[in-house]
Amino acid sequence: MPKAKEKNKNKQYKCHICGRGIDEKCALMHVKTEEYLIDLIKKDHPNWRNDSSACSECIVYYRKLIKDAEI
């Protein structure tokens, strides 16, 4: 009987904003971010899509930009 394929628990992705390597959990993090955050990323990176990955450092950067802009 053929050996069952093991799942890759630490699948790696590339941040489509800065190019850093990230794990699957972080790659999907943007799915839960606010719509205006995604819009801001798209403004700076027009080729970035909602199904593209983004690392936590880039998400933190864009959240800081939004926070710093608030009055």
PDB file of N, CA, C and O in Angstrom:
ATOM      1  N   MET A   1       0.857  -1.187   0.000  1.00  0.00           N
ATOM      2  CA  MET A   1       0.000   0.000   0.000  1.00  0.00           C
ATOM      3  C   MET A   1       0.897   1.243   0.000  1.00  0.00           C
ATOM      4  O   MET A   1       1.832   1.320   0.774  1.00  0.00           O
ATOM      5  N   PRO A   2       0.615   2.249  -0.860  1.00  0.00           N
ATOM      6  CA  PRO A   2       1.449   3.452  -0.920  1.00  0.00           C
ATOM      7  C   PRO A   2       1.373   4.247   0.383  1.00  0.00           C
ATOM      8  O   PRO A   2       0.342   4.285   1.040  1.00  0.00           O
ATOM      9  N   LYS A   3       2.483   4.838   0.709  1.00  0.00           N
ATOM     10  CA  LYS A   3       2.566   5.659   1.917  1.00  0.00           C
ATOM     11  C   LYS A   3       1.768   6.949   1.715  1.00  0.00           C
ATOM     12  O   LYS A   3       1.878   7.596   0.671  1.00  0.00           O
ATOM     13  N   ALA A   4       0.962   7.295   2.689  1.00  0.00           N
ATOM     14  CA  ALA A   4       0.148   8.514   2.602  1.00  0.00           C
ATOM     15  C   ALA A   4       1.049   9.743   2.623  1.00  0.00           C
ATOM     16  O   ALA A   4       2.045   9.787   3.324  1.00  0.00           O
ATOM     17  N   LYS A   5       0.688  10.719   1.819  1.00  0.00           N
ATOM     18  CA  LYS A   5       1.461  11.969   1.792  1.00  0.00           C
ATOM     19  C   LYS A   5       1.235  12.734   3.085  1.00  0.00           C
ATOM     20  O   LYS A   5       0.121  12.855   3.569  1.00  0.00           O
ATOM     21  N   GLU A   6       2.339  13.236   3.628  1.00  0.00           N
ATOM     22  CA  GLU A   6       2.238  14.035   4.855  1.00  0.00           C
ATOM     23  C   GLU A   6       1.925  15.476   4.479  1.00  0.00           C
ATOM     24  O   GLU A   6       2.418  15.997   3.494  1.00  0.00           O
ATOM     25  N   LYS A   7       1.115  16.096   5.313  1.00  0.00           N
ATOM     26  CA  LYS A   7       0.799  17.505   5.105  1.00  0.00           C
ATOM     27  C   LYS A   7       1.982  18.342   5.550  1.00  0.00           C
ATOM     28  O   LYS A   7       2.623  18.055   6.555  1.00  0.00           O
ATOM     29  N   ASN A   8       2.264  19.397   4.804  1.00  0.00           N
ATOM     30  CA  ASN A   8       3.332  20.321   5.155  1.00  0.00           C
ATOM     31  C   ASN A   8       2.766  21.333   6.140  1.00  0.00           C
ATOM     32  O   ASN A   8       2.054  22.248   5.762  1.00  0.00           O
ATOM     33  N   LYS A   9       3.084  21.170   7.416  1.00  0.00           N
ATOM     34  CA  LYS A   9       2.524  22.028   8.461  1.00  0.00           C
ATOM     35  C   LYS A   9       3.103  23.434   8.438  1.00  0.00           C
ATOM     36  O   LYS A   9       2.500  24.362   8.930  1.00  0.00           O
ATOM     37  N   ASN A  10       4.288  23.606   7.902  1.00  0.00           N
ATOM     38  CA  ASN A  10       4.946  24.913   7.879  1.00  0.00           C
ATOM     39  C   ASN A  10       5.114  25.409   6.446  1.00  0.00           C
ATOM     40  O   ASN A  10       6.186  25.810   6.047  1.00  0.00           O
ATOM     41  N   LYS A  11       4.057  25.372   5.683  1.00  0.00           N
ATOM     42  CA  LYS A  11       4.114  25.814   4.298  1.00  0.00           C
ATOM     43  C   LYS A  11       4.544  27.275   4.256  1.00  0.00           C
ATOM     44  O   LYS A  11       4.053  28.095   5.016  1.00  0.00           O
ATOM     45  N   GLN A  12       5.462  27.584   3.382  1.00  0.00           N
ATOM     46  CA  GLN A  12       5.995  28.938   3.296  1.00  0.00           C
ATOM     47  C   GLN A  12       5.409  29.684   2.098  1.00  0.00           C
ATOM     48  O   GLN A  12       5.169  29.095   1.044  1.00  0.00           O
ATOM     49  N   TYR A  13       5.206  30.961   2.286  1.00  0.00           N
ATOM     50  CA  TYR A  13       4.727  31.859   1.250  1.00  0.00           C
ATOM     51  C   TYR A  13       5.670  33.049   1.194  1.00  0.00           C
ATOM     52  O   TYR A  13       6.480  33.256   2.080  1.00  0.00           O
ATOM     53  N   LYS A  14       5.508  33.845   0.171  1.00  0.00           N
ATOM     54  CA  LYS A  14       6.298  35.061   0.020  1.00  0.00           C
ATOM     55  C   LYS A  14       5.361  36.253   0.160  1.00  0.00           C
ATOM     56  O   LYS A  14       4.300  36.287  -0.462  1.00  0.00           O
ATOM     57  N   CYS A  15       5.757  37.224   0.986  1.00  0.00           N
ATOM     58  CA  CYS A  15       4.979  38.458   1.106  1.00  0.00           C
ATOM     59  C   CYS A  15       5.007  39.161  -0.251  1.00  0.00           C
ATOM     60  O   CYS A  15       6.087  39.420  -0.794  1.00  0.00           O
ATOM     61  N   HIS A  16       3.858  39.446  -0.819  1.00  0.00           N
ATOM     62  CA  HIS A  16       3.782  40.085  -2.130  1.00  0.00           C
ATOM     63  C   HIS A  16       3.994  41.589  -2.053  1.00  0.00           C
ATOM     64  O   HIS A  16       3.926  42.275  -3.059  1.00  0.00           O
ATOM     65  N   ILE A  17       4.269  42.094  -0.849  1.00  0.00           N
ATOM     66  CA  ILE A  17       4.543  43.514  -0.680  1.00  0.00           C
ATOM     67  C   ILE A  17       6.040  43.745  -0.542  1.00  0.00           C
ATOM     68  O   ILE A  17       6.629  44.523  -1.267  1.00  0.00           O
ATOM     69  N   CYS A  18       6.694  43.010   0.394  1.00  0.00           N
ATOM     70  CA  CYS A  18       8.114  43.250   0.664  1.00  0.00           C
ATOM     71  C   CYS A  18       9.022  42.096   0.254  1.00  0.00           C
ATOM     72  O   CYS A  18      10.236  42.257   0.219  1.00  0.00           O
ATOM     73  N   GLY A  19       8.462  40.923  -0.033  1.00  0.00           N
ATOM     74  CA  GLY A  19       9.254  39.788  -0.461  1.00  0.00           C
ATOM     75  C   GLY A  19       9.756  38.872   0.645  1.00  0.00           C
ATOM     76  O   GLY A  19      10.407  37.876   0.376  1.00  0.00           O
ATOM     77  N   ARG A  20       9.461  39.178   1.925  1.00  0.00           N
ATOM     78  CA  ARG A  20       9.895  38.322   3.025  1.00  0.00           C
ATOM     79  C   ARG A  20       9.189  36.968   2.970  1.00  0.00           C
ATOM     80  O   ARG A  20       8.058  36.875   2.530  1.00  0.00           O
ATOM     81  N   GLY A  21       9.861  35.928   3.470  1.00  0.00           N
ATOM     82  CA  GLY A  21       9.240  34.629   3.608  1.00  0.00           C
ATOM     83  C   GLY A  21       8.333  34.613   4.826  1.00  0.00           C
ATOM     84  O   GLY A  21       8.688  35.153   5.871  1.00  0.00           O
ATOM     85  N   ILE A  22       7.145  34.042   4.698  1.00  0.00           N
ATOM     86  CA  ILE A  22       6.183  33.988   5.800  1.00  0.00           C
ATOM     87  C   ILE A  22       5.509  32.625   5.831  1.00  0.00           C
ATOM     88  O   ILE A  22       5.455  31.931   4.822  1.00  0.00           O
ATOM     89  N   ASP A  23       4.992  32.245   7.001  1.00  0.00           N
ATOM     90  CA  ASP A  23       4.295  30.963   7.079  1.00  0.00           C
ATOM     91  C   ASP A  23       2.830  31.133   6.683  1.00  0.00           C
ATOM     92  O   ASP A  23       2.330  32.236   6.547  1.00  0.00           O
ATOM     93  N   GLU A  24       2.161  30.012   6.505  1.00  0.00           N
ATOM     94  CA  GLU A  24       0.785  30.011   5.992  1.00  0.00           C
ATOM     95  C   GLU A  24      -0.159  30.826   6.866  1.00  0.00           C
ATOM     96  O   GLU A  24      -1.003  31.565   6.364  1.00  0.00           O
ATOM     97  N   LYS A  25      -0.033  30.733   8.178  1.00  0.00           N
ATOM     98  CA  LYS A  25      -0.928  31.452   9.097  1.00  0.00           C
ATOM     99  C   LYS A  25      -0.849  32.952   8.865  1.00  0.00           C
ATOM    100  O   LYS A  25      -1.861  33.633   8.770  1.00  0.00           O
ATOM    101  N   CYS A  26       0.365  33.465   8.757  1.00  0.00           N
ATOM    102  CA  CYS A  26       0.541  34.898   8.530  1.00  0.00           C
ATOM    103  C   CYS A  26       0.138  35.303   7.118  1.00  0.00           C
ATOM    104  O   CYS A  26      -0.350  36.399   6.898  1.00  0.00           O
ATOM    105  N   ALA A  27       0.344  34.407   6.166  1.00  0.00           N
ATOM    106  CA  ALA A  27       0.013  34.715   4.778  1.00  0.00           C
ATOM    107  C   ALA A  27      -1.481  34.975   4.621  1.00  0.00           C
ATOM    108  O   ALA A  27      -1.896  35.757   3.781  1.00  0.00           O
ATOM    109  N   LEU A  28      -2.286  34.329   5.430  1.00  0.00           N
ATOM    110  CA  LEU A  28      -3.727  34.494   5.333  1.00  0.00           C
ATOM    111  C   LEU A  28      -4.260  35.571   6.270  1.00  0.00           C
ATOM    112  O   LEU A  28      -5.445  35.836   6.314  1.00  0.00           O
ATOM    113  N   MET A  29      -3.367  36.210   6.995  1.00  0.00           N
ATOM    114  CA  MET A  29      -3.752  37.203   7.993  1.00  0.00           C
ATOM    115  C   MET A  29      -4.549  38.359   7.392  1.00  0.00           C
ATOM    116  O   MET A  29      -5.473  38.869   8.004  1.00  0.00           O
ATOM    117  N   HIS A  30      -4.192  38.768   6.165  1.00  0.00           N
ATOM    118  CA  HIS A  30      -4.869  39.921   5.575  1.00  0.00           C
ATOM    119  C   HIS A  30      -6.345  39.684   5.338  1.00  0.00           C
ATOM    120  O   HIS A  30      -7.117  40.627   5.219  1.00  0.00           O
ATOM    121  N   VAL A  31      -6.757  38.425   5.276  1.00  0.00           N
ATOM    122  CA  VAL A  31      -8.164  38.112   5.043  1.00  0.00           C
ATOM    123  C   VAL A  31      -9.027  38.719   6.145  1.00  0.00           C
ATOM    124  O   VAL A  31     -10.163  39.126   5.901  1.00  0.00           O
ATOM    125  N   LYS A  32      -8.463  38.834   7.340  1.00  0.00           N
ATOM    126  CA  LYS A  32      -9.214  39.326   8.492  1.00  0.00           C
ATOM    127  C   LYS A  32      -8.979  40.807   8.761  1.00  0.00           C
ATOM    128  O   LYS A  32      -9.491  41.339   9.725  1.00  0.00           O
ATOM    129  N   THR A  33      -8.199  41.471   7.944  1.00  0.00           N
ATOM    130  CA  THR A  33      -7.921  42.880   8.181  1.00  0.00           C
ATOM    131  C   THR A  33      -9.062  43.756   7.686  1.00  0.00           C
ATOM    132  O   THR A  33      -9.909  43.339   6.903  1.00  0.00           O
ATOM    133  N   GLU A  34      -9.055  44.982   8.108  1.00  0.00           N
ATOM    134  CA  GLU A  34     -10.100  45.928   7.746  1.00  0.00           C
ATOM    135  C   GLU A  34     -10.000  46.294   6.266  1.00  0.00           C
ATOM    136  O   GLU A  34      -8.925  46.313   5.677  1.00  0.00           O
ATOM    137  N   GLU A  35     -11.131  46.605   5.684  1.00  0.00           N
ATOM    138  CA  GLU A  35     -11.195  46.922   4.257  1.00  0.00           C
ATOM    139  C   GLU A  35     -10.329  48.124   3.895  1.00  0.00           C
ATOM    140  O   GLU A  35      -9.663  48.132   2.859  1.00  0.00           O
ATOM    141  N   TYR A  36     -10.274  49.139   4.733  1.00  0.00           N
ATOM    142  CA  TYR A  36      -9.452  50.320   4.408  1.00  0.00           C
ATOM    143  C   TYR A  36      -7.971  50.001   4.425  1.00  0.00           C
ATOM    144  O   TYR A  36      -7.191  50.615   3.702  1.00  0.00           O
ATOM    145  N   LEU A  37      -7.562  49.042   5.215  1.00  0.00           N
ATOM    146  CA  LEU A  37      -6.165  48.614   5.226  1.00  0.00           C
ATOM    147  C   LEU A  37      -5.816  47.969   3.887  1.00  0.00           C
ATOM    148  O   LEU A  37      -4.785  48.274   3.277  1.00  0.00           O
ATOM    149  N   ILE A  38      -6.685  47.113   3.393  1.00  0.00           N
ATOM    150  CA  ILE A  38      -6.476  46.463   2.106  1.00  0.00           C
ATOM    151  C   ILE A  38      -6.449  47.507   0.990  1.00  0.00           C
ATOM    152  O   ILE A  38      -5.606  47.458   0.093  1.00  0.00           O
ATOM    153  N   ASP A  39      -7.339  48.477   1.057  1.00  0.00           N
ATOM    154  CA  ASP A  39      -7.360  49.541   0.049  1.00  0.00           C
ATOM    155  C   ASP A  39      -6.060  50.336   0.047  1.00  0.00           C
ATOM    156  O   ASP A  39      -5.562  50.707  -1.017  1.00  0.00           O
ATOM    157  N   LEU A  40      -5.502  50.601   1.215  1.00  0.00           N
ATOM    158  CA  LEU A  40      -4.243  51.341   1.313  1.00  0.00           C
ATOM    159  C   LEU A  40      -3.089  50.540   0.711  1.00  0.00           C
ATOM    160  O   LEU A  40      -2.261  51.088  -0.023  1.00  0.00           O
ATOM    161  N   ILE A  41      -3.051  49.252   0.998  1.00  0.00           N
ATOM    162  CA  ILE A  41      -2.010  48.391   0.410  1.00  0.00           C
ATOM    163  C   ILE A  41      -2.133  48.409  -1.113  1.00  0.00           C
ATOM    164  O   ILE A  41      -1.137  48.563  -1.827  1.00  0.00           O
ATOM    165  N   LYS A  42      -3.355  48.284  -1.616  1.00  0.00           N
ATOM    166  CA  LYS A  42      -3.575  48.276  -3.066  1.00  0.00           C
ATOM    167  C   LYS A  42      -3.166  49.604  -3.700  1.00  0.00           C
ATOM    168  O   LYS A  42      -2.693  49.633  -4.835  1.00  0.00           O
ATOM    169  N   LYS A  43      -3.347  50.684  -2.984  1.00  0.00           N
ATOM    170  CA  LYS A  43      -2.952  51.998  -3.511  1.00  0.00           C
ATOM    171  C   LYS A  43      -1.437  52.044  -3.726  1.00  0.00           C
ATOM    172  O   LYS A  43      -0.966  52.537  -4.746  1.00  0.00           O
ATOM    173  N   ASP A  44      -0.675  51.529  -2.757  1.00  0.00           N
ATOM    174  CA  ASP A  44       0.784  51.539  -2.861  1.00  0.00           C
ATOM    175  C   ASP A  44       1.325  50.413  -3.738  1.00  0.00           C
ATOM    176  O   ASP A  44       2.420  50.518  -4.286  1.00  0.00           O
ATOM    177  N   HIS A  45       0.573  49.326  -3.837  1.00  0.00           N
ATOM    178  CA  HIS A  45       1.005  48.136  -4.580  1.00  0.00           C
ATOM    179  C   HIS A  45      -0.146  47.661  -5.465  1.00  0.00           C
ATOM    180  O   HIS A  45      -0.840  46.703  -5.123  1.00  0.00           O
ATOM    181  N   PRO A  46      -0.344  48.319  -6.614  1.00  0.00           N
ATOM    182  CA  PRO A  46      -1.497  48.019  -7.471  1.00  0.00           C
ATOM    183  C   PRO A  46      -1.590  46.563  -7.933  1.00  0.00           C
ATOM    184  O   PRO A  46      -2.689  46.090  -8.220  1.00  0.00           O
ATOM    185  N   ASN A  47      -0.495  45.858  -8.002  1.00  0.00           N
ATOM    186  CA  ASN A  47      -0.524  44.463  -8.442  1.00  0.00           C
ATOM    187  C   ASN A  47      -0.897  43.494  -7.330  1.00  0.00           C
ATOM    188  O   ASN A  47      -1.117  42.317  -7.583  1.00  0.00           O
ATOM    189  N   TRP A  48      -0.955  43.983  -6.096  1.00  0.00           N
ATOM    190  CA  TRP A  48      -1.323  43.138  -4.958  1.00  0.00           C
ATOM    191  C   TRP A  48      -2.816  42.864  -5.034  1.00  0.00           C
ATOM    192  O   TRP A  48      -3.632  43.739  -5.309  1.00  0.00           O
ATOM    193  N   ARG A  49      -3.191  41.595  -4.811  1.00  0.00           N
ATOM    194  CA  ARG A  49      -4.604  41.196  -4.863  1.00  0.00           C
ATOM    195  C   ARG A  49      -5.042  40.702  -3.489  1.00  0.00           C
ATOM    196  O   ARG A  49      -4.216  40.346  -2.659  1.00  0.00           O
ATOM    197  N   ASN A  50      -6.337  40.640  -3.281  1.00  0.00           N
ATOM    198  CA  ASN A  50      -6.866  40.153  -2.005  1.00  0.00           C
ATOM    199  C   ASN A  50      -6.431  38.729  -1.708  1.00  0.00           C
ATOM    200  O   ASN A  50      -6.347  38.332  -0.558  1.00  0.00           O
ATOM    201  N   ASP A  51      -6.152  37.934  -2.726  1.00  0.00           N
ATOM    202  CA  ASP A  51      -5.704  36.569  -2.484  1.00  0.00           C
ATOM    203  C   ASP A  51      -4.179  36.446  -2.444  1.00  0.00           C
ATOM    204  O   ASP A  51      -3.641  35.356  -2.370  1.00  0.00           O
ATOM    205  N   SER A  52      -3.479  37.590  -2.477  1.00  0.00           N
ATOM    206  CA  SER A  52      -2.030  37.608  -2.314  1.00  0.00           C
ATOM    207  C   SER A  52      -1.701  37.579  -0.829  1.00  0.00           C
ATOM    208  O   SER A  52      -2.516  37.933   0.006  1.00  0.00           O
ATOM    209  N   SER A  53      -0.494  37.185  -0.512  1.00  0.00           N
ATOM    210  CA  SER A  53      -0.103  37.134   0.895  1.00  0.00           C
ATOM    211  C   SER A  53       0.533  38.461   1.320  1.00  0.00           C
ATOM    212  O   SER A  53       0.955  39.259   0.495  1.00  0.00           O
ATOM    213  N   ALA A  54       0.575  38.667   2.620  1.00  0.00           N
ATOM    214  CA  ALA A  54       1.228  39.835   3.207  1.00  0.00           C
ATOM    215  C   ALA A  54       1.769  39.419   4.569  1.00  0.00           C
ATOM    216  O   ALA A  54       1.087  38.731   5.324  1.00  0.00           O
ATOM    217  N   CYS A  55       3.004  39.808   4.863  1.00  0.00           N
ATOM    218  CA  CYS A  55       3.604  39.420   6.138  1.00  0.00           C
ATOM    219  C   CYS A  55       3.119  40.336   7.260  1.00  0.00           C
ATOM    220  O   CYS A  55       2.581  41.422   7.025  1.00  0.00           O
ATOM    221  N   SER A  56       3.324  39.892   8.483  1.00  0.00           N
ATOM    222  CA  SER A  56       2.854  40.658   9.641  1.00  0.00           C
ATOM    223  C   SER A  56       3.546  42.017   9.733  1.00  0.00           C
ATOM    224  O   SER A  56       2.938  42.994  10.153  1.00  0.00           O
ATOM    225  N   GLU A  57       4.823  42.109   9.321  1.00  0.00           N
ATOM    226  CA  GLU A  57       5.530  43.391   9.374  1.00  0.00           C
ATOM    227  C   GLU A  57       4.879  44.424   8.459  1.00  0.00           C
ATOM    228  O   GLU A  57       4.754  45.596   8.828  1.00  0.00           O
ATOM    229  N   CYS A  58       4.459  43.996   7.271  1.00  0.00           N
ATOM    230  CA  CYS A  58       3.784  44.918   6.354  1.00  0.00           C
ATOM    231  C   CYS A  58       2.410  45.318   6.886  1.00  0.00           C
ATOM    232  O   CYS A  58       2.016  46.487   6.793  1.00  0.00           O
ATOM    233  N   ILE A  59       1.687  44.371   7.464  1.00  0.00           N
ATOM    234  CA  ILE A  59       0.379  44.688   8.051  1.00  0.00           C
ATOM    235  C   ILE A  59       0.551  45.693   9.180  1.00  0.00           C
ATOM    236  O   ILE A  59      -0.191  46.679   9.266  1.00  0.00           O
ATOM    237  N   VAL A  60       1.531  45.482  10.041  1.00  0.00           N
ATOM    238  CA  VAL A  60       1.806  46.412  11.139  1.00  0.00           C
ATOM    239  C   VAL A  60       2.155  47.793  10.585  1.00  0.00           C
ATOM    240  O   VAL A  60       1.674  48.826  11.071  1.00  0.00           O
ATOM    241  N   TYR A  61       2.959  47.844   9.537  1.00  0.00           N
ATOM    242  CA  TYR A  61       3.347  49.115   8.911  1.00  0.00           C
ATOM    243  C   TYR A  61       2.113  49.879   8.429  1.00  0.00           C
ATOM    244  O   TYR A  61       1.957  51.070   8.716  1.00  0.00           O
ATOM    245  N   TYR A  62       1.225  49.197   7.707  1.00  0.00           N
ATOM    246  CA  TYR A  62       0.038  49.882   7.185  1.00  0.00           C
ATOM    247  C   TYR A  62      -0.947  50.247   8.293  1.00  0.00           C
ATOM    248  O   TYR A  62      -1.584  51.304   8.228  1.00  0.00           O
ATOM    249  N   ARG A  63      -1.050  49.433   9.315  1.00  0.00           N
ATOM    250  CA  ARG A  63      -1.904  49.810  10.450  1.00  0.00           C
ATOM    251  C   ARG A  63      -1.359  51.054  11.143  1.00  0.00           C
ATOM    252  O   ARG A  63      -2.116  51.919  11.576  1.00  0.00           O
ATOM    253  N   LYS A  64      -0.025  51.154  11.245  1.00  0.00           N
ATOM    254  CA  LYS A  64       0.594  52.338  11.864  1.00  0.00           C
ATOM    255  C   LYS A  64       0.324  53.578  11.027  1.00  0.00           C
ATOM    256  O   LYS A  64       0.034  54.653  11.573  1.00  0.00           O
ATOM    257  N   LEU A  65       0.405  53.447   9.708  1.00  0.00           N
ATOM    258  CA  LEU A  65       0.101  54.584   8.851  1.00  0.00           C
ATOM    259  C   LEU A  65      -1.324  55.093   9.090  1.00  0.00           C
ATOM    260  O   LEU A  65      -1.554  56.297   9.173  1.00  0.00           O
ATOM    261  N   ILE A  66      -2.239  54.168   9.208  1.00  0.00           N
ATOM    262  CA  ILE A  66      -3.642  54.530   9.452  1.00  0.00           C
ATOM    263  C   ILE A  66      -3.796  55.174  10.815  1.00  0.00           C
ATOM    264  O   ILE A  66      -4.445  56.217  10.960  1.00  0.00           O
ATOM    265  N   LYS A  67      -3.171  54.584  11.832  1.00  0.00           N
ATOM    266  CA  LYS A  67      -3.262  55.124  13.191  1.00  0.00           C
ATOM    267  C   LYS A  67      -2.658  56.527  13.271  1.00  0.00           C
ATOM    268  O   LYS A  67      -3.236  57.429  13.864  1.00  0.00           O
ATOM    269  N   ASP A  68      -1.500  56.738  12.637  1.00  0.00           N
ATOM    270  CA  ASP A  68      -0.835  58.035  12.663  1.00  0.00           C
ATOM    271  C   ASP A  68      -1.638  59.104  11.939  1.00  0.00           C
ATOM    272  O   ASP A  68      -1.522  60.293  12.244  1.00  0.00           O
ATOM    273  N   ALA A  69      -2.482  58.700  10.984  1.00  0.00           N
ATOM    274  CA  ALA A  69      -3.300  59.648  10.220  1.00  0.00           C
ATOM    275  C   ALA A  69      -4.563  60.054  10.973  1.00  0.00           C
ATOM    276  O   ALA A  69      -5.183  61.056  10.634  1.00  0.00           O
ATOM    277  N   GLU A  70      -4.938  59.296  12.003  1.00  0.00           N
ATOM    278  CA  GLU A  70      -6.162  59.612  12.750  1.00  0.00           C
ATOM    279  C   GLU A  70      -5.955  60.853  13.615  1.00  0.00           C
ATOM    280  O   GLU A  70      -4.878  61.103  14.125  1.00  0.00           O
ATOM    281  N   ILE A  71      -7.025  61.594  13.769  1.00  0.00           N
ATOM    282  CA  ILE A  71      -6.979  62.822  14.594  1.00  0.00           C
ATOM    283  C   ILE A  71      -7.606  62.551  15.934  1.00  0.00           C
ATOM    284  O   ILE A  71      -8.554  61.868  16.082  1.00  0.00           O
TER     285      ILE A  71
END
